[in-house]
PDB file of C-alpha atoms and ligand atoms in Angstrom:
ATOM      1  CA  MET X   5      -0.174   0.117  -0.104  1.00  0.00           C
ATOM      2  CA  GLY X   6       1.569   3.540  -0.831  1.00  0.00           C
ATOM      3  CA  GLU X   7       1.865   6.629   1.371  1.00  0.00           C
ATOM      4  CA  GLY X   8      -1.244   8.098  -0.367  1.00  0.00           C
ATOM      5  CA  ALA X   9      -3.265   5.270   0.478  1.00  0.00           C
ATOM      6  CA  VAL X  10      -2.605   4.873   3.691  1.00  0.00           C
ATOM      7  CA  ILE X  11      -3.404   8.366   4.633  1.00  0.00           C
ATOM      8  CA  SER X  12      -6.562   7.996   2.387  1.00  0.00           C
ATOM      9  CA  PHE X  13      -6.979   4.777   4.772  1.00  0.00           C
ATOM     10  CA  LEU X  14      -6.317   6.629   7.898  1.00  0.00           C
ATOM     11  CA  HIS X  15      -8.680   9.400   6.893  1.00  0.00           C
ATOM     12  CA  ARG X  16     -11.642   7.472   6.450  1.00  0.00           C
ATOM     13  CA  ILE X  17     -11.555   5.471   9.597  1.00  0.00           C
ATOM     14  CA  LEU X  18     -11.365   8.702  11.404  1.00  0.00           C
ATOM     15  CA  GLU X  19     -14.274   9.779   9.466  1.00  0.00           C
ATOM     16  CA  VAL X  20     -16.020   6.711  10.806  1.00  0.00           C
ATOM     17  CA  MET X  21     -15.144   7.122  14.406  1.00  0.00           C
ATOM     18  CA  LEU X  22     -15.386  10.803  14.952  1.00  0.00           C
ATOM     19  CA  PRO X  23     -18.532  12.667  14.864  1.00  0.00           C
ATOM     20  CA  SER X  24     -18.513  14.939  11.459  1.00  0.00           C
ATOM     21  CA  SER X  25     -19.134  18.246  11.642  1.00  0.00           C
ATOM     22  CA  CYS X  26     -20.462  20.164   8.467  1.00  0.00           C
ATOM     23  CA  CYS X  27     -17.887  20.873   6.019  1.00  0.00           C
ATOM     24  CA  TYR X  28     -19.600  24.511   5.442  1.00  0.00           C
ATOM     25  CA  CYS X  29     -20.402  25.759   8.782  1.00  0.00           C
ATOM     26  CA  HIS X  30     -18.627  23.302  10.976  1.00  0.00           C
ATOM     27  CA  SER X  31     -21.402  22.481  13.275  1.00  0.00           C
ATOM     28  CA  SER X  32     -22.289  18.915  13.924  1.00  0.00           C
ATOM     29  CA  VAL X  33     -24.307  17.276  10.752  1.00  0.00           C
ATOM     30  CA  GLY X  34     -26.147  15.723  13.407  1.00  0.00           C
ATOM     31  CA  ASN X  35     -28.586  13.205  11.527  1.00  0.00           C
ATOM     32  CA  SER X  36     -28.463  14.762   8.269  1.00  0.00           C
ATOM     33  CA  ARG X  37     -28.723  12.453   5.339  1.00  0.00           C
ATOM     34  CA  ILE X  38     -26.185  14.510   3.201  1.00  0.00           C
ATOM     35  CA  PRO X  39     -22.466  13.533   3.529  1.00  0.00           C
ATOM     36  CA  HIS X  40     -20.541  16.206   5.051  1.00  0.00           C
ATOM     37  CA  PHE X  41     -23.478  18.738   5.400  1.00  0.00           C
ATOM     38  CA  CYS X  42     -25.930  19.595   8.019  1.00  0.00           C
ATOM     39  CA  ALA X  43     -29.301  19.816   6.951  1.00  0.00           C
ATOM     40  CA  SER X  44     -29.530  23.588   7.352  1.00  0.00           C
ATOM     41  CA  CYS X  45     -27.022  24.553   4.964  1.00  0.00           C
ATOM     42  CA  TRP X  46     -28.293  21.523   2.013  1.00  0.00           C
ATOM     43  CA  SER X  47     -31.295  23.512   2.370  1.00  0.00           C
ATOM     44  CA  ASP X  48     -29.808  27.169   2.456  1.00  0.00           C
ATOM     45  CA  PHE X  49     -28.366  26.867  -1.158  1.00  0.00           C
ATOM     46  CA  THR X  50     -29.327  30.303  -3.098  1.00  0.00           C
ATOM     47  CA  LEU X  51     -32.207  29.306  -5.722  1.00  0.00           C
ATOM     48  CA  LEU X  52     -31.515  31.427  -9.327  1.00  0.00           C
ATOM     49  CA  HIS X  53     -34.734  33.514  -9.336  1.00  0.00           C
ATOM     50  CA  GLY X  54     -35.148  35.934 -12.601  1.00  0.00           C
ATOM     51  CA  PRO X  55     -34.931  38.072 -13.871  1.00  0.00           C
ATOM     52  CA  PHE X  56     -32.223  36.561 -16.186  1.00  0.00           C
ATOM     53  CA  CYS X  57     -31.470  36.396 -19.850  1.00  0.00           C
ATOM     54  CA  PRO X  58     -33.789  34.194 -21.452  1.00  0.00           C
ATOM     55  CA  THR X  59     -30.654  32.515 -23.787  1.00  0.00           C
ATOM     56  CA  CYS X  60     -27.923  32.411 -21.404  1.00  0.00           C
ATOM     57  CA  GLY X  61     -29.387  32.842 -18.151  1.00  0.00           C
ATOM     58  CA  ARG X  62     -26.948  35.871 -17.027  1.00  0.00           C
ATOM     59  CA  PRO X  63     -29.090  37.388 -14.227  1.00  0.00           C
ATOM     60  CA  PHE X  64     -29.753  40.803 -14.731  1.00  0.00           C
ATOM     61  CA  GLU X  65     -29.590  43.556 -12.365  1.00  0.00           C
ATOM     62  CA  SER X  66     -32.564  45.315 -12.808  1.00  0.00           C
ATOM     63  CA  PRO X  67     -35.908  43.716 -12.790  1.00  0.00           C
ATOM     64  CA  GLU X  68     -37.225  46.313 -15.256  1.00  0.00           C
ATOM     65  CA  THR X  69     -35.121  44.853 -17.854  1.00  0.00           C
ATOM     66  CA  LEU X  70     -37.595  42.213 -18.939  1.00  0.00           C
ATOM     67  CA  SER X  71     -40.664  44.063 -18.215  1.00  0.00           C
ATOM     68  CA  HIS X  72     -41.260  45.404 -21.809  1.00  0.00           C
ATOM     69  CA  SER X  73     -39.479  42.887 -23.624  1.00  0.00           C
ATOM     70  CA  PRO X  74     -39.668  39.416 -22.215  1.00  0.00           C
ATOM     71  CA  GLU X  75     -37.568  37.714 -25.022  1.00  0.00           C
ATOM     72  CA  HIS X  76     -35.072  40.223 -24.913  1.00  0.00           C
ATOM     73  CA  SER X  77     -31.439  38.710 -24.351  1.00  0.00           C
ATOM     74  CA  CYS X  78     -28.337  40.165 -22.797  1.00  0.00           C
ATOM     75  CA  LEU X  79     -25.832  42.585 -24.890  1.00  0.00           C
ATOM     76  CA  SER X  80     -23.454  39.487 -25.443  1.00  0.00           C
ATOM     77  CA  CYS X  81     -25.915  36.766 -26.776  1.00  0.00           C
ATOM     78  CA  ARG X  82     -27.071  39.485 -29.175  1.00  0.00           C
ATOM     79  CA  GLN X  83     -23.735  40.129 -30.409  1.00  0.00           C
ATOM     80  CA  TYR X  84     -22.192  36.405 -30.236  1.00  0.00           C
ATOM     81  CA  PRO X  85     -25.522  34.037 -29.787  1.00  0.00           C
ATOM     82  CA  PRO X  86     -24.893  30.866 -28.423  1.00  0.00           C
ATOM     83  CA  HIS X  87     -25.466  27.696 -30.078  1.00  0.00           C
ATOM     84  CA  PHE X  88     -27.292  26.359 -27.544  1.00  0.00           C
ATOM     85  CA  ASP X  89     -31.194  27.880 -27.439  1.00  0.00           C
ATOM     86  CA  GLN X  90     -31.010  28.055 -23.517  1.00  0.00           C
ATOM     87  CA  ALA X  91     -29.224  27.925 -20.835  1.00  0.00           C
ATOM     88  CA  LEU X  92     -30.716  26.990 -17.493  1.00  0.00           C
ATOM     89  CA  SER X  93     -28.913  26.635 -13.970  1.00  0.00           C
ATOM     90  CA  ILE X  94     -30.524  25.739 -10.609  1.00  0.00           C
ATOM     91  CA  GLY X  95     -28.803  27.790  -8.148  1.00  0.00           C
ATOM     92  CA  LEU X  96     -26.112  30.571  -7.703  1.00  0.00           C
ATOM     93  CA  PHE X  97     -22.524  29.409  -7.100  1.00  0.00           C
ATOM     94  CA  GLU X  98     -22.097  30.658  -4.340  1.00  0.00           C
ATOM     95  CA  GLY X  99     -22.009  30.049  -0.069  1.00  0.00           C
ATOM     96  CA  SER X 100     -22.950  26.381   1.148  1.00  0.00           C
ATOM     97  CA  LEU X 101     -23.828  25.496  -3.074  1.00  0.00           C
ATOM     98  CA  ARG X 102     -20.466  26.666  -4.222  1.00  0.00           C
ATOM     99  CA  GLU X 103     -18.663  24.499  -1.201  1.00  0.00           C
ATOM    100  CA  ALA X 104     -21.292  21.366  -2.128  1.00  0.00           C
ATOM    101  CA  VAL X 105     -19.796  21.854  -5.727  1.00  0.00           C
ATOM    102  CA  HIS X 106     -16.365  21.726  -4.345  1.00  0.00           C
ATOM    103  CA  GLN X 107     -16.743  19.108  -1.888  1.00  0.00           C
ATOM    104  CA  PHE X 108     -18.015  17.175  -4.978  1.00  0.00           C
ATOM    105  CA  LYS X 109     -15.701  17.647  -7.508  1.00  0.00           C
ATOM    106  CA  TYR X 110     -12.343  18.518  -5.992  1.00  0.00           C
ATOM    107  CA  ARG X 111     -12.457  16.445  -2.572  1.00  0.00           C
ATOM    108  CA  PRO X 112     -13.801  14.220  -4.602  1.00  0.00           C
ATOM    109  CA  CYS X 113     -17.111  12.957  -3.043  1.00  0.00           C
ATOM    110  CA  GLN X 114     -19.137  11.094  -5.266  1.00  0.00           C
ATOM    111  CA  SER X 115     -21.805   9.977  -2.646  1.00  0.00           C
ATOM    112  CA  LEU X 116     -22.989  13.493  -3.353  1.00  0.00           C
ATOM    113  CA  GLY X 117     -23.365  13.219  -6.796  1.00  0.00           C
ATOM    114  CA  LYS X 118     -26.899  11.625  -5.838  1.00  0.00           C
ATOM    115  CA  PRO X 119     -28.321  14.378  -3.583  1.00  0.00           C
ATOM    116  CA  LEU X 120     -27.602  17.432  -5.769  1.00  0.00           C
ATOM    117  CA  GLY X 121     -28.621  15.617  -8.764  1.00  0.00           C
ATOM    118  CA  ASP X 122     -31.954  15.116  -6.599  1.00  0.00           C
ATOM    119  CA  TRP X 123     -31.601  19.003  -5.913  1.00  0.00           C
ATOM    120  CA  MET X 124     -31.330  19.824  -9.213  1.00  0.00           C
ATOM    121  CA  ALA X 125     -34.278  17.794 -10.713  1.00  0.00           C
ATOM    122  CA  THR X 126     -36.595  18.952  -8.323  1.00  0.00           C
ATOM    123  CA  GLY X 127     -35.459  22.710  -9.376  1.00  0.00           C
ATOM    124  CA  ILE X 128     -36.618  21.540 -12.595  1.00  0.00           C
ATOM    125  CA  ASN X 129     -39.985  21.261 -14.351  1.00  0.00           C
ATOM    126  CA  VAL X 130     -40.192  23.639 -17.274  1.00  0.00           C
ATOM    127  CA  LEU X 131     -38.508  20.971 -19.910  1.00  0.00           C
ATOM    128  CA  ILE X 132     -41.663  19.269 -21.071  1.00  0.00           C
ATOM    129  CA  THR X 133     -40.076  18.462 -24.514  1.00  0.00           C
ATOM    130  CA  ILE X 134     -36.966  16.694 -23.769  1.00  0.00           C
ATOM    131  CA  ASP X 135     -36.113  13.842 -25.995  1.00  0.00           C
ATOM    132  CA  MET X 136     -32.511  12.883 -24.092  1.00  0.00           C
ATOM    133  CA  ILE X 137     -30.096  14.382 -21.798  1.00  0.00           C
ATOM    134  CA  MET X 138     -26.477  14.107 -21.845  1.00  0.00           C
ATOM    135  CA  PRO X 139     -23.405  14.588 -19.802  1.00  0.00           C
ATOM    136  CA  VAL X 140     -20.679  16.663 -20.751  1.00  0.00           C
ATOM    137  CA  PRO X 141     -17.847  14.180 -21.000  1.00  0.00           C
ATOM    138  CA  LEU X 142     -14.549  14.321 -19.533  1.00  0.00           C
ATOM    139  CA  HIS X 143     -11.187  13.508 -21.298  1.00  0.00           C
ATOM    140  CA  VAL X 144      -9.904   9.532 -20.463  1.00  0.00           C
ATOM    141  CA  GLN X 145      -7.201  11.211 -18.541  1.00  0.00           C
ATOM    142  CA  ARG X 146      -9.083  13.355 -16.382  1.00  0.00           C
ATOM    143  CA  LEU X 147     -11.325  10.838 -15.782  1.00  0.00           C
ATOM    144  CA  LYS X 148      -8.789   8.248 -14.438  1.00  0.00           C
ATOM    145  CA  GLN X 149      -7.510  11.024 -12.482  1.00  0.00           C
ATOM    146  CA  ARG X 150     -11.070  12.099 -10.685  1.00  0.00           C
ATOM    147  CA  GLY X 151     -12.258   8.456 -10.694  1.00  0.00           C
ATOM    148  CA  PHE X 152     -15.317   9.472 -11.845  1.00  0.00           C
ATOM    149  CA  ASN X 153     -17.824  12.462 -14.259  1.00  0.00           C
ATOM    150  CA  GLN X 154     -19.425  14.762 -11.970  1.00  0.00           C
ATOM    151  CA  ALA X 155     -21.794  15.416 -14.870  1.00  0.00           C
ATOM    152  CA  LEU X 156     -22.522  12.110 -15.498  1.00  0.00           C
ATOM    153  CA  LEU X 157     -23.723  11.391 -11.805  1.00  0.00           C
ATOM    154  CA  LEU X 158     -25.660  14.712 -12.294  1.00  0.00           C
ATOM    155  CA  ALA X 159     -27.453  13.394 -15.553  1.00  0.00           C
ATOM    156  CA  HIS X 160     -27.957  10.032 -14.179  1.00  0.00           C
ATOM    157  CA  ARG X 161     -29.985  11.276 -11.345  1.00  0.00           C
ATOM    158  CA  MET X 162     -31.868  13.780 -13.539  1.00  0.00           C
ATOM    159  CA  SER X 163     -32.834  10.995 -15.899  1.00  0.00           C
ATOM    160  CA  ALA X 164     -33.984   8.727 -13.314  1.00  0.00           C
ATOM    161  CA  ARG X 165     -36.255  10.823 -11.513  1.00  0.00           C
ATOM    162  CA  LYS X 166     -37.499  12.704 -14.685  1.00  0.00           C
ATOM    163  CA  GLY X 167     -37.619   9.590 -16.637  1.00  0.00           C
ATOM    164  CA  ILE X 168     -36.093  10.557 -19.778  1.00  0.00           C
ATOM    165  CA  LYS X 169     -33.782   8.792 -22.083  1.00  0.00           C
ATOM    166  CA  LEU X 170     -29.788   9.277 -20.895  1.00  0.00           C
ATOM    167  CA  ASN X 171     -27.472   8.676 -23.586  1.00  0.00           C
ATOM    168  CA  ILE X 172     -23.988   8.884 -21.632  1.00  0.00           C
ATOM    169  CA  ASP X 173     -21.313   7.977 -24.401  1.00  0.00           C
ATOM    170  CA  ASN X 174     -22.064   9.341 -27.571  1.00  0.00           C
ATOM    171  CA  LEU X 175     -20.538  13.025 -27.054  1.00  0.00           C
ATOM    172  CA  ALA X 176     -16.642  12.577 -26.654  1.00  0.00           C
ATOM    173  CA  ARG X 177     -14.125  15.008 -25.496  1.00  0.00           C
ATOM    174  CA  VAL X 178     -11.580  13.763 -27.989  1.00  0.00           C
ATOM    175  CA  ARG X 179      -8.524  15.912 -26.696  1.00  0.00           C
ATOM    176  CA  PRO X 180      -7.430  16.622 -23.022  1.00  0.00           C
ATOM    177  CA  THR X 181      -7.870  20.156 -22.295  1.00  0.00           C
ATOM    178  CA  ARG X 182      -6.782  22.570 -19.247  1.00  0.00           C
ATOM    179  CA  PRO X 183      -9.790  23.177 -16.425  1.00  0.00           C
ATOM    180  CA  GLN X 184     -11.452  26.056 -17.562  1.00  0.00           C
ATOM    181  CA  VAL X 185     -11.280  27.448 -13.892  1.00  0.00           C
ATOM    182  CA  GLU X 186      -7.632  28.247 -14.747  1.00  0.00           C
ATOM    183  CA  LEU X 187      -8.605  30.327 -17.546  1.00  0.00           C
ATOM    184  CA  THR X 188      -9.704  33.651 -18.892  1.00  0.00           C
ATOM    185  CA  GLY X 189     -13.119  34.304 -20.901  1.00  0.00           C
ATOM    186  CA  GLU X 190     -11.250  34.024 -24.274  1.00  0.00           C
ATOM    187  CA  GLU X 191      -8.803  31.198 -23.290  1.00  0.00           C
ATOM    188  CA  ARG X 192     -11.875  29.407 -22.437  1.00  0.00           C
ATOM    189  CA  LYS X 193     -13.006  29.318 -25.746  1.00  0.00           C
ATOM    190  CA  LYS X 194      -9.795  28.594 -27.393  1.00  0.00           C
ATOM    191  CA  ASN X 195      -9.446  25.605 -24.463  1.00  0.00           C
ATOM    192  CA  VAL X 196     -12.452  23.444 -25.707  1.00  0.00           C
ATOM    193  CA  ALA X 197     -12.469  24.564 -29.453  1.00  0.00           C
ATOM    194  CA  GLY X 198     -12.709  21.289 -31.551  1.00  0.00           C
ATOM    195  CA  ALA X 199     -12.585  19.449 -28.580  1.00  0.00           C
ATOM    196  CA  PHE X 200     -15.918  17.470 -28.710  1.00  0.00           C
ATOM    197  CA  MET X 201     -17.033  15.122 -31.309  1.00  0.00           C
ATOM    198  CA  LEU X 202     -20.365  12.465 -31.501  1.00  0.00           C
ATOM    199  CA  ARG X 203     -19.701   8.948 -31.966  1.00  0.00           C
ATOM    200  CA  ARG X 204     -22.976   8.434 -33.429  1.00  0.00           C
ATOM    201  CA  PRO X 205     -24.518  11.964 -34.651  1.00  0.00           C
ATOM    202  CA  GLY X 206     -27.481  10.114 -36.172  1.00  0.00           C
ATOM    203  CA  GLU X 207     -29.021   9.810 -32.533  1.00  0.00           C
ATOM    204  CA  VAL X 208     -29.030  13.652 -32.072  1.00  0.00           C
ATOM    205  CA  GLU X 209     -30.902  14.301 -35.048  1.00  0.00           C
ATOM    206  CA  ASN X 210     -34.511  16.181 -34.925  1.00  0.00           C
ATOM    207  CA  ARG X 211     -34.228  15.948 -31.007  1.00  0.00           C
ATOM    208  CA  HIS X 212     -34.431  18.095 -28.151  1.00  0.00           C
ATOM    209  CA  ILE X 213     -31.355  17.629 -26.156  1.00  0.00           C
ATOM    210  CA  VAL X 214     -30.313  18.620 -22.679  1.00  0.00           C
ATOM    211  CA  LEU X 215     -26.629  18.962 -21.801  1.00  0.00           C
ATOM    212  CA  VAL X 216     -25.957  18.751 -18.205  1.00  0.00           C
ATOM    213  CA  ASP X 217     -23.081  19.484 -16.464  1.00  0.00           C
ATOM    214  CA  ASP X 218     -22.077  21.076 -12.731  1.00  0.00           C
ATOM    215  CA  VAL X 219     -21.321  25.065 -13.168  1.00  0.00           C
ATOM    216  CA  PHE X 220     -21.880  27.255 -16.082  1.00  0.00           C
ATOM    217  CA  THR X 221     -19.299  30.291 -15.786  1.00  0.00           C
ATOM    218  CA  THR X 222     -18.743  31.697 -19.243  1.00  0.00           C
ATOM    219  CA  GLY X 223     -20.633  29.143 -20.834  1.00  0.00           C
ATOM    220  CA  ALA X 224     -17.741  28.215 -23.196  1.00  0.00           C
ATOM    221  CA  THR X 225     -17.967  24.631 -22.656  1.00  0.00           C
ATOM    222  CA  MET X 226     -21.835  24.031 -23.105  1.00  0.00           C
ATOM    223  CA  ASN X 227     -21.249  26.151 -26.371  1.00  0.00           C
ATOM    224  CA  GLU X 228     -19.007  23.939 -27.581  1.00  0.00           C
ATOM    225  CA  CYS X 229     -20.835  21.053 -27.107  1.00  0.00           C
ATOM    226  CA  ALA X 230     -23.885  22.243 -28.514  1.00  0.00           C
ATOM    227  CA  ALA X 231     -22.349  23.419 -31.731  1.00  0.00           C
ATOM    228  CA  VAL X 232     -21.306  19.920 -32.132  1.00  0.00           C
ATOM    229  CA  LEU X 233     -25.007  18.802 -31.824  1.00  0.00           C
ATOM    230  CA  LYS X 234     -26.475  21.449 -33.783  1.00  0.00           C
ATOM    231  CA  LYS X 235     -24.057  20.138 -36.527  1.00  0.00           C
ATOM    232  CA  ALA X 236     -25.293  16.744 -36.096  1.00  0.00           C
ATOM    233  CA  GLY X 237     -29.298  18.358 -36.783  1.00  0.00           C
ATOM    234  CA  ALA X 238     -30.288  18.525 -32.998  1.00  0.00           C
ATOM    235  CA  SER X 239     -33.714  21.002 -33.253  1.00  0.00           C
ATOM    236  CA  GLN X 240     -32.637  22.433 -29.803  1.00  0.00           C
ATOM    237  CA  VAL X 241     -29.946  22.076 -27.156  1.00  0.00           C
ATOM    238  CA  THR X 242     -30.683  23.318 -23.789  1.00  0.00           C
ATOM    239  CA  ALA X 243     -27.671  23.398 -21.426  1.00  0.00           C
ATOM    240  CA  LEU X 244     -28.697  23.030 -17.929  1.00  0.00           C
ATOM    241  CA  THR X 245     -26.284  23.323 -14.672  1.00  0.00           C
ATOM    242  CA  LEU X 246     -26.483  23.093 -10.781  1.00  0.00           C
ATOM    243  CA  ALA X 247     -25.028  26.177 -10.796  1.00  0.00           C
ATOM    244  CA  ARG X 248     -24.404  30.126 -12.198  1.00  0.00           C
ATOM    245  CA  ALA X 249     -21.320  31.614 -11.875  1.00  0.00           C
ATOM    246  CA  THR X 250     -21.926  35.615 -11.714  1.00  0.00           C
TER     247      THR X 250
HETATM  248 ZN1   ZN L 327     -23.724  23.655   7.835  1.00  0.00          ZN
HETATM  249 ZN1   ZN L 328     -27.291  36.125 -22.797  1.00  0.00          ZN
END
């Protein structure tokens, strides 16, 4: 057993023996059924309410912005229309939701996928014309490092809760990319350009696809995936994420 494995093993023993505390507020998790979170912090996620851009989901500062023209997209969407038809996020990437995403993705804590996917599924009820759900894929190298694709766990839960077909190995990341969190807006676009392909493009033709990922920041990754889907004939692409960074 290597040094890393020994430390990981001891860490797990300590977790079982010691009363665990909430990773956000550090109080006791009590009888919370959510790993590493007390019930209070878990129920305190900030939901993303309007008004926001009907295309990219960017929150508008003033509630007056949409009052005269409800279909009015933000300046960025009008100047550079994205390939997806609509981007929706359930919450804001802040506070305890931000911590939950970090625990899920970077700790990494695979067991948070189920409750986060459930939270995502209960927050969305407007998508009634979906044909299939697709997770944003990881490159095989990143998958080996993390051990799981966080977007796939969320998509799997969404699919089960909503009874919508899951299409998991069609969209593929064909070259490794740098983590988007390290990059600026322009660099993010270049980083993911040409990084995706469809193994079976015929499956998305004339279909409404929901792409699922954890966080929407500039939308560069979603946009690149949506471009590939639209090129293959998808009729509609909705980009759905747990949280929106502003
Ligand atoms: Zn807490
Ligand atoms: Zn917009």
